[in-house]
XYZ file of C-alpha atoms in Angstrom:
457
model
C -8.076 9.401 21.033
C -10.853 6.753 20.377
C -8.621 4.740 17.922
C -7.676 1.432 18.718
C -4.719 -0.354 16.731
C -4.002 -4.190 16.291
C -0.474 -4.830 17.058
C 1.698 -7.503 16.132
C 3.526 -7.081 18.590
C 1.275 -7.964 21.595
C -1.489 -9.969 19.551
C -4.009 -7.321 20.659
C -6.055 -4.461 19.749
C -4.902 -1.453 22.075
C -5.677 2.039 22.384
C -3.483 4.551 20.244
C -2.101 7.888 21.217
C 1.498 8.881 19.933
C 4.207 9.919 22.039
C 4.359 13.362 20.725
C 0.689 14.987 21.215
C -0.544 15.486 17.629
C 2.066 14.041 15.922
C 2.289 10.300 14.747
C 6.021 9.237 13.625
C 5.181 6.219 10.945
C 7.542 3.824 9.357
C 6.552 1.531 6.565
C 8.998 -0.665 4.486
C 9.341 0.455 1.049
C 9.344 -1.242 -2.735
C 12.839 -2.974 -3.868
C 13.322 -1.415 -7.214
C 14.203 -3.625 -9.719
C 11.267 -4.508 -11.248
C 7.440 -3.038 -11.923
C 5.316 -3.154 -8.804
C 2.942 -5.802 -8.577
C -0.066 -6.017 -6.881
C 0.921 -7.075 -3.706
C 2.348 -3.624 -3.722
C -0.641 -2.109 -4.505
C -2.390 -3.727 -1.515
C 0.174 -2.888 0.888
C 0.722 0.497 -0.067
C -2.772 1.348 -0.513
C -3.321 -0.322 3.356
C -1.232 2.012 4.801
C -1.868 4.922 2.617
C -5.320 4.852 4.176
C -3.667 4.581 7.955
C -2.237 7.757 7.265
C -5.088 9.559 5.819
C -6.999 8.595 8.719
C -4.476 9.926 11.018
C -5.008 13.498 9.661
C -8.478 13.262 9.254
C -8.161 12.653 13.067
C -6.454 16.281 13.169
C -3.139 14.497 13.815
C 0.550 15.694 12.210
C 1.874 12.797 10.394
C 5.498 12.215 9.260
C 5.394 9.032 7.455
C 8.890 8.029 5.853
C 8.556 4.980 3.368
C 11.831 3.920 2.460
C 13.120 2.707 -1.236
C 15.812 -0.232 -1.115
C 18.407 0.562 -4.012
C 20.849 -1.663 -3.407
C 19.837 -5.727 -3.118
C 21.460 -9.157 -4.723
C 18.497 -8.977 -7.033
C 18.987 -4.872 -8.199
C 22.974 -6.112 -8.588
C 22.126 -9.299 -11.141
C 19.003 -7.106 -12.681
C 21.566 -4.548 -13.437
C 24.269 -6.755 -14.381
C 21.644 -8.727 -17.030
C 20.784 -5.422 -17.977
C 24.026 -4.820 -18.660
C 23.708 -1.181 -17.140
C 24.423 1.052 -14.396
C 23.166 -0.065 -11.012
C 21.831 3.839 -10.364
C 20.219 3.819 -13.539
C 18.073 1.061 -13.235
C 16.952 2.131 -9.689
C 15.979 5.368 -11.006
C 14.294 3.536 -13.760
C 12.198 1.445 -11.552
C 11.637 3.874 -8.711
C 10.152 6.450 -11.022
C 7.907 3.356 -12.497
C 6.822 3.152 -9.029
C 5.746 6.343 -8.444
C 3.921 6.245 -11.796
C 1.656 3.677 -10.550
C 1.281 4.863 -6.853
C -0.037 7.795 -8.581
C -1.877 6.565 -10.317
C -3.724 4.675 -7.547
C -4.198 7.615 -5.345
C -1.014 6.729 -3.088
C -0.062 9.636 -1.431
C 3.782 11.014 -1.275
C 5.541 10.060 2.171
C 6.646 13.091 4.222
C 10.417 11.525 3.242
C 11.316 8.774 1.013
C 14.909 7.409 1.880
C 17.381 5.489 -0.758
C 18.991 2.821 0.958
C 22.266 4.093 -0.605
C 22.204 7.429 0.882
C 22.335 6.180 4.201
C 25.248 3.567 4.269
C 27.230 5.633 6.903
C 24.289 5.589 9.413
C 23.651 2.024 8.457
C 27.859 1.712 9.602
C 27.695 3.298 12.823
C 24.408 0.694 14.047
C 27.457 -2.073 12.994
C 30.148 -0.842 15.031
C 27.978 -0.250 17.460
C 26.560 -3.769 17.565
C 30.168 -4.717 17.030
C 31.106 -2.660 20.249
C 28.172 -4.535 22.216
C 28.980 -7.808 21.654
C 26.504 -8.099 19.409
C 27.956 -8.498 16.061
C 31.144 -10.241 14.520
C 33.094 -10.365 11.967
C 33.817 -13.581 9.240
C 35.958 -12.824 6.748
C 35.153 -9.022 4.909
C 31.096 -9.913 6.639
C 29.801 -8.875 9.388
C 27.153 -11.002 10.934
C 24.519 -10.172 14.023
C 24.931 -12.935 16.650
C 21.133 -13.842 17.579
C 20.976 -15.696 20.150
C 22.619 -12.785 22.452
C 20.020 -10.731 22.085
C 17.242 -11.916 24.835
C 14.392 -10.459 22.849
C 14.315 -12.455 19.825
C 11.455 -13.988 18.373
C 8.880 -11.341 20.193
C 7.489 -10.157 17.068
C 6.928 -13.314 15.169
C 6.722 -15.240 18.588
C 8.365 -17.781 17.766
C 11.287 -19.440 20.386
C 14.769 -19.720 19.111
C 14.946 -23.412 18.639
C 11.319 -22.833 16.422
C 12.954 -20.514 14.084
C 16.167 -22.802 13.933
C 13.667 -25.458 12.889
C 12.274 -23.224 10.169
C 12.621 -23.730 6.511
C 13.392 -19.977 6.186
C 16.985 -19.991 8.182
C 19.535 -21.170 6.019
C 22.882 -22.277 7.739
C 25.805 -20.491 5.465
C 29.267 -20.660 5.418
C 31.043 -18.529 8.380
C 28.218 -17.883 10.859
C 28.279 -18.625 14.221
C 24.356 -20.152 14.438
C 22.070 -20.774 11.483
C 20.036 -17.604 12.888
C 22.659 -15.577 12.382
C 21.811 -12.648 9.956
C 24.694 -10.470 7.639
C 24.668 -6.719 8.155
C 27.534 -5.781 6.029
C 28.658 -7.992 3.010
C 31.939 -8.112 1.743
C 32.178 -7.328 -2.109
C 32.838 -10.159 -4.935
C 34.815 -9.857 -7.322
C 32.043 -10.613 -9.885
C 29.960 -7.396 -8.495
C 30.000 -3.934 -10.350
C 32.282 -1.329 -8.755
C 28.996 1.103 -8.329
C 27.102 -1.728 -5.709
C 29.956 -1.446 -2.912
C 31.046 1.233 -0.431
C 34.456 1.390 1.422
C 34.098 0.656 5.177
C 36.633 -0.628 8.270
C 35.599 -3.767 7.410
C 36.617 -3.578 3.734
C 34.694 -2.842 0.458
C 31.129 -4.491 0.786
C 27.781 -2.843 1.123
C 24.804 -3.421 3.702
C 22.855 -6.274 4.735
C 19.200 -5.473 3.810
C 17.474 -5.358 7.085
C 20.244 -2.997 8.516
C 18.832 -0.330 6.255
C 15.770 0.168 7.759
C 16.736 0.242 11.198
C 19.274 3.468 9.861
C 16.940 5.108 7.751
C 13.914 5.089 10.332
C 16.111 6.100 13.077
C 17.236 8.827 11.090
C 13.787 10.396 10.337
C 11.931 9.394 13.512
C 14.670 8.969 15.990
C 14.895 5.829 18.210
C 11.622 5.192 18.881
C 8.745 6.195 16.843
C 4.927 5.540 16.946
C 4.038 2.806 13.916
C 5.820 0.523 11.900
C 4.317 -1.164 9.157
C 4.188 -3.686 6.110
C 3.490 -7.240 4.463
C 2.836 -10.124 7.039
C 5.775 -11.822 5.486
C 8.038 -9.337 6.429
C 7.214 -9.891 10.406
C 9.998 -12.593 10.152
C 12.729 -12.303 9.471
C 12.712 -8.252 8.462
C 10.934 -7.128 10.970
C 12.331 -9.280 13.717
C 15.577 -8.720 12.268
C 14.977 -4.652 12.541
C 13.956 -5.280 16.384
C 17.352 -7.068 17.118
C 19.638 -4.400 15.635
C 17.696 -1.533 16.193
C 17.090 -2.270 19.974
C 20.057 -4.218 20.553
C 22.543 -0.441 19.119
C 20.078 1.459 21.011
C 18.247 -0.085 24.314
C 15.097 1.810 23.475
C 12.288 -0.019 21.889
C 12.153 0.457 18.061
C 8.008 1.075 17.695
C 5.466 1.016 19.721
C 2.991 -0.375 17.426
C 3.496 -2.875 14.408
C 0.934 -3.250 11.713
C 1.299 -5.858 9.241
C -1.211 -5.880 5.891
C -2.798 -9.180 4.562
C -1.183 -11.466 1.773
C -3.003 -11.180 -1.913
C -4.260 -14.459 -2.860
C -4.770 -15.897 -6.433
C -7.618 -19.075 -6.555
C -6.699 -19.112 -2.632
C -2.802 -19.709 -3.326
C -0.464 -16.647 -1.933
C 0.794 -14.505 -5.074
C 4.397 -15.248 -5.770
C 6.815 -14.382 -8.038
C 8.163 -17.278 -6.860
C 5.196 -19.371 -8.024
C 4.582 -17.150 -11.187
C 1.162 -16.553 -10.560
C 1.473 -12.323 -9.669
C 0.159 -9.250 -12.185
C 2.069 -6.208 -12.044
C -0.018 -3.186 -11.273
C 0.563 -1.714 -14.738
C -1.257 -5.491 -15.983
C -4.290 -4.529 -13.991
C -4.367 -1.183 -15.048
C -4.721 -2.380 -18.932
C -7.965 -3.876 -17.862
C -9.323 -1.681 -15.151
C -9.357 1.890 -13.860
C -7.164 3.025 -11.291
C -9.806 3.738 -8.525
C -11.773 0.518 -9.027
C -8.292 -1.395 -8.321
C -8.214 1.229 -4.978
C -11.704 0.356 -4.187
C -11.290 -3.349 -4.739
C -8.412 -3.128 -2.266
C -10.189 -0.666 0.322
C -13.420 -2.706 0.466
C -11.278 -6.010 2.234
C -9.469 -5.315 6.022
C -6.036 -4.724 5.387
C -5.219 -7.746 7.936
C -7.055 -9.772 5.934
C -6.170 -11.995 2.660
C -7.331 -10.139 -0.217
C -8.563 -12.885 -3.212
C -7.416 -11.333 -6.380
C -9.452 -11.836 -9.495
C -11.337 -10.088 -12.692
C -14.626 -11.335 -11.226
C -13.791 -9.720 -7.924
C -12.412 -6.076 -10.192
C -15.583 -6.580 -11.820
C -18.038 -6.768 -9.031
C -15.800 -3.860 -7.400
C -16.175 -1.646 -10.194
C -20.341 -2.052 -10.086
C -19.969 -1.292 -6.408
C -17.907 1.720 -7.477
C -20.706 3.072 -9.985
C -23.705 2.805 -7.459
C -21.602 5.460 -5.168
C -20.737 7.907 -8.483
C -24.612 7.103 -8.950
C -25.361 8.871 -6.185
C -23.330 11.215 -6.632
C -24.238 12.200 -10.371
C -27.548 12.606 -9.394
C -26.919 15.429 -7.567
C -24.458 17.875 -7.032
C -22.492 17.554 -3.885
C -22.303 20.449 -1.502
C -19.059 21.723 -0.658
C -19.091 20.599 3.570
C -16.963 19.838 5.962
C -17.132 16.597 7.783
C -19.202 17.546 10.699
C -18.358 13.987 13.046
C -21.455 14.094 14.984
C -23.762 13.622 12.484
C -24.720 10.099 12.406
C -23.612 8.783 8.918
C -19.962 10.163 10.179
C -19.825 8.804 13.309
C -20.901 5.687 12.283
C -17.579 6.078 9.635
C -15.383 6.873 11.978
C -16.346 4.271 14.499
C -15.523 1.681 12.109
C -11.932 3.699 10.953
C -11.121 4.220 14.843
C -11.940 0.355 14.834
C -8.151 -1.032 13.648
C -8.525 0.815 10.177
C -12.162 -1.228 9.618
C -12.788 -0.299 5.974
C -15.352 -2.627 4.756
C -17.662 -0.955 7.466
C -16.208 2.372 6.779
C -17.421 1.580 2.671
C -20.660 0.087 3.351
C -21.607 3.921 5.551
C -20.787 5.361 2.084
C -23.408 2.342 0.690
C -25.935 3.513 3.077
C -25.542 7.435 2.863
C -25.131 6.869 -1.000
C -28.975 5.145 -0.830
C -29.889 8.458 1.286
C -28.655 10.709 -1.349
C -30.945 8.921 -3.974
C -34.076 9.228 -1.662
C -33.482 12.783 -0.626
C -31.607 14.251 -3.412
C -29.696 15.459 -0.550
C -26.509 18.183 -1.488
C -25.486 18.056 2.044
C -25.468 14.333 2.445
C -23.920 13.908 -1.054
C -21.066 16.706 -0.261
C -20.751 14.428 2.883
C -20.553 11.683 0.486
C -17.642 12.694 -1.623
C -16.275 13.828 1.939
C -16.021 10.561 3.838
C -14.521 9.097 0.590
C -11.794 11.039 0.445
C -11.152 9.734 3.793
C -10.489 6.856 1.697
C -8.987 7.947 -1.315
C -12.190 7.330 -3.005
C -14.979 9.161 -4.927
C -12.523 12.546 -6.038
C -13.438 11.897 -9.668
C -15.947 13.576 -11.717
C -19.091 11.322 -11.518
C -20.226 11.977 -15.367
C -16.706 11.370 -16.384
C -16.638 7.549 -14.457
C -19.965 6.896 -15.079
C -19.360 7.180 -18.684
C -16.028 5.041 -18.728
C -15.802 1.953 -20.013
C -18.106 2.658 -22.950
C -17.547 0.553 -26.515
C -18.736 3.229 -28.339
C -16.924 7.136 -28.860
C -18.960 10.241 -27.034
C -19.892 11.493 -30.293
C -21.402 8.732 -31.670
C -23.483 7.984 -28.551
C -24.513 11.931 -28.677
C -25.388 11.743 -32.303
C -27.820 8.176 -31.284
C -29.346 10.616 -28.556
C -30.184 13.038 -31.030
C -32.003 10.632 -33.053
C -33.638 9.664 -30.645
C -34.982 12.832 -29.636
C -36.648 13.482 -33.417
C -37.905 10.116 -33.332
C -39.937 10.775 -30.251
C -40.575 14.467 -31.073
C -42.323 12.930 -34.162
C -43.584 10.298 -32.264
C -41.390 7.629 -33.494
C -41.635 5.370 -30.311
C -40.976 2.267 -31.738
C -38.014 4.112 -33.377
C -36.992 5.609 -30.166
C -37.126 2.346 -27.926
C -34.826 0.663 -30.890
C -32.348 3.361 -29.998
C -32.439 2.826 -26.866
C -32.372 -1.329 -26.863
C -28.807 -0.298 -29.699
C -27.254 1.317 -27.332
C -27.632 -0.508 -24.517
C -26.954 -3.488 -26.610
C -23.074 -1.595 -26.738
C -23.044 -1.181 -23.242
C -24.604 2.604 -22.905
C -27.350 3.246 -20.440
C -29.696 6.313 -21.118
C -31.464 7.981 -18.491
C -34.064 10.584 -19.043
C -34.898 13.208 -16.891
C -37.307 16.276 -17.456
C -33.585 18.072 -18.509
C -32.950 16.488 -20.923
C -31.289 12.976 -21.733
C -27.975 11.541 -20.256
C -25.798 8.321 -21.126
C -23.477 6.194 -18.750
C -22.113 2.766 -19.605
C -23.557 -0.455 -18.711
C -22.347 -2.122 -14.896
């Protein structure tokens, strides 16, 4: 294969083929459901919804397993403020989820995993820890004992005594070292009987990081081909992953780790924390679904994305000169023939680490052809290398016209005036039409067909 893949890992692009010959074993950490999705999700999820798009387009197999973490201190007090059942409000949430991933164009993962139906897997990688030395038990916890496994901090790359330093370890009552992470937490008393599991080390539940390393291994075995997700989970999730997942198994976890930019708001990292995040369903009052996509694709997925309306704005125009194209004339039904030079210019920016704002501005530059030529072929090709994307599926007469102020059949019934003013030579009549409607945000465009309408960039 020609595609080349930046890995966190080993700070370096490096060439890509899986273990398995046509088939690519991917991993990505999943949504915590307790709340609507925000768009950090979105980015994210839309990142590596495009890595695995790509991977077919390449002809390859994919199995990509996203997982969905059900059980969490922050489901347990939701639940408990809720004052309902823990299950309920992760069903709740997880089917708000999907509503929105949908929505977005977010294809299904081959398998998506709840944390809860894996807590015996997640048990054995314990004992087995426990059985290496590597774990130990405080009170009904049990707690991995970092510093004796030699390989931490070769994901984040930071040494031992760095990470002790760090304002992210806190030191808590029965661990060995600081560093120390839980993998199975006793229960409290104050916790509701349906967020705990029996276990030889008492009633508790898991620690969250241990769930991925069960649910991956599970689907992809011991060592699988990609493993992705937010920068700020390279430390301590990911890290975290490596230690138990390597340290129960001596096999590398993945060969490759991809990590997707942080969102930004006025150049500040969105944070609940900091209250300045918009859930997806916000956005999606104020823009379409594929203009948030596009917004998202048109930025490298390593790199901060600055969220704003201006930005949604300007990304929706963008959006319309591509359906332009396309509504001008009808795509041809092709297949994506590689060697011709609009597509192999496409996929030497995808093969390029997943290089999407090259990959979009091919589409900019075969779009421009389609308008000169009035080419079907390069406009089927068009629509093609979008879908690549994720992109430029819709009908073009149906975008083109959203976002207008004024109802179909009003705007048809101003056409049709119009048209008798200037069949009885009414021009001054006609052009005050005209200036109305675009006045309202409605664009018409003549042709020797007749007359057609789209709404104002």
């Amino acid at each position: 294969m020609s595609l080349r893949i930046y890995n966190t890992l080993t700070r370096a692009l490096e060439d890509f083929a899986p273990l398995e010959a046509g088939h690519v074993r991917m991993y990505v950490c999943g949504i915590t459901v307790y709340d609507l999705c925000h768009v950090g999700h979105a980015r994210a999820n839309v990142a590596f919804d495009i890595v695995q798009r790509w991977l077919k387009a390449s002809g390859l197999r994919v199995t990509f397993v996203r997982n969905i973490t059900d059980i969490d201190d922050k489901i347990i007090r939701r639940a408990v403020e809720n004052g309902e059942p823990v299950r309920q409000l992760t069903d709740r949430m997880t089917a708000e989820m999907y509503r929105d991933f949908d929505a977005l164009g977010i294809e299904r993962p081959t398998h998506d995993p709840r944390a809860t139906d894996y807590v015996p897997q997640m048990l054995d990688i314990v004992r087995r820890l426990e059985g290496k030395g590597l774990a130990y038990r405080s009170g009904g916890d049990v707690n991995y004992a970092v510093r004796r496994f030699p390989g931490y901090g070769k994901l984040s790359g930071k040494s031992l005594d760095e990470l002790h330093a760090g304002e992210r370890v806190a030191v808590l009552e029965g661990k060995e070292d600081p560093l120390d992470f839980v993998l199975w937490k006793a229960a409290k008393p104050t916790e509701p009987a349906d967020a705990q599991w029996d276990s030889d080390y008492g009633p508790g539940r898991p620690g969250w990081h241990i769930e991925c390393s069960a649910m991956s291994c599970a689907f992809l075995g011991e060592t699988f081909d990609i493993h992705g997700g937010g920068a700020d989970l390279t430390f301590p999730h990911h890290e975290n992953e490596i230690a138990q997942s390597e340290g129960a198994h001596d096999k590398p976890l993945a060969r490759f780790w991809m990590h997707n930019g942080f969102v930004n708001i006025d150049n500040e990292k969105m944070s609940k924390s900091l209250g300045n995040f918009f859930t997806i369903r916000d956005v999606l009052q104020k823009f379409d679904a594929e203009t948030i996509r596009f917004f998202i694709v048109r930025a490298h997925y390593r790199s901060p994305l600055n969220y704003s309306d201006v930005h949604l704005d300007d990304a929706r125009g963008a959006l319309r000169r591509l359906y332009t194209a396309l509504g001008s004339t009808a795509p041809a039904d092709v297949g994506i023939d590689w060697a011709d030079p609009y597509a192999a210019r496409f996929k030497a920016a995808m093969d390029n680490d997943f290089a999407t704002p090259e990959a979009v501005a091919v589409l900019f530059d075969l779009a421009a052809e389609v308008n000169r030529s009035r080419s079907a072929r390069h406009a089927g090709l068009l629509r093609a290398l979008g879908g690549c994307l994720g992109l430029l599926q819709g009908d073009p007469q149906a975008f083109l016209r959203s976002g207008a102020t004024l109802d179909e059949t009003t705007i048809l019934q101003r056409i049709e005036e119009r048209a008798a003013a200037k069949k009885a030579r009414d021009f001054a009549a006609a052009d005050r039409i005209r200036a109305e409607l675009l006045a309202q945000g409605i664009v018409l465009k003549d042709s020797p067909t007749g007359t057609t309408w789209e709404a104002a960039t």
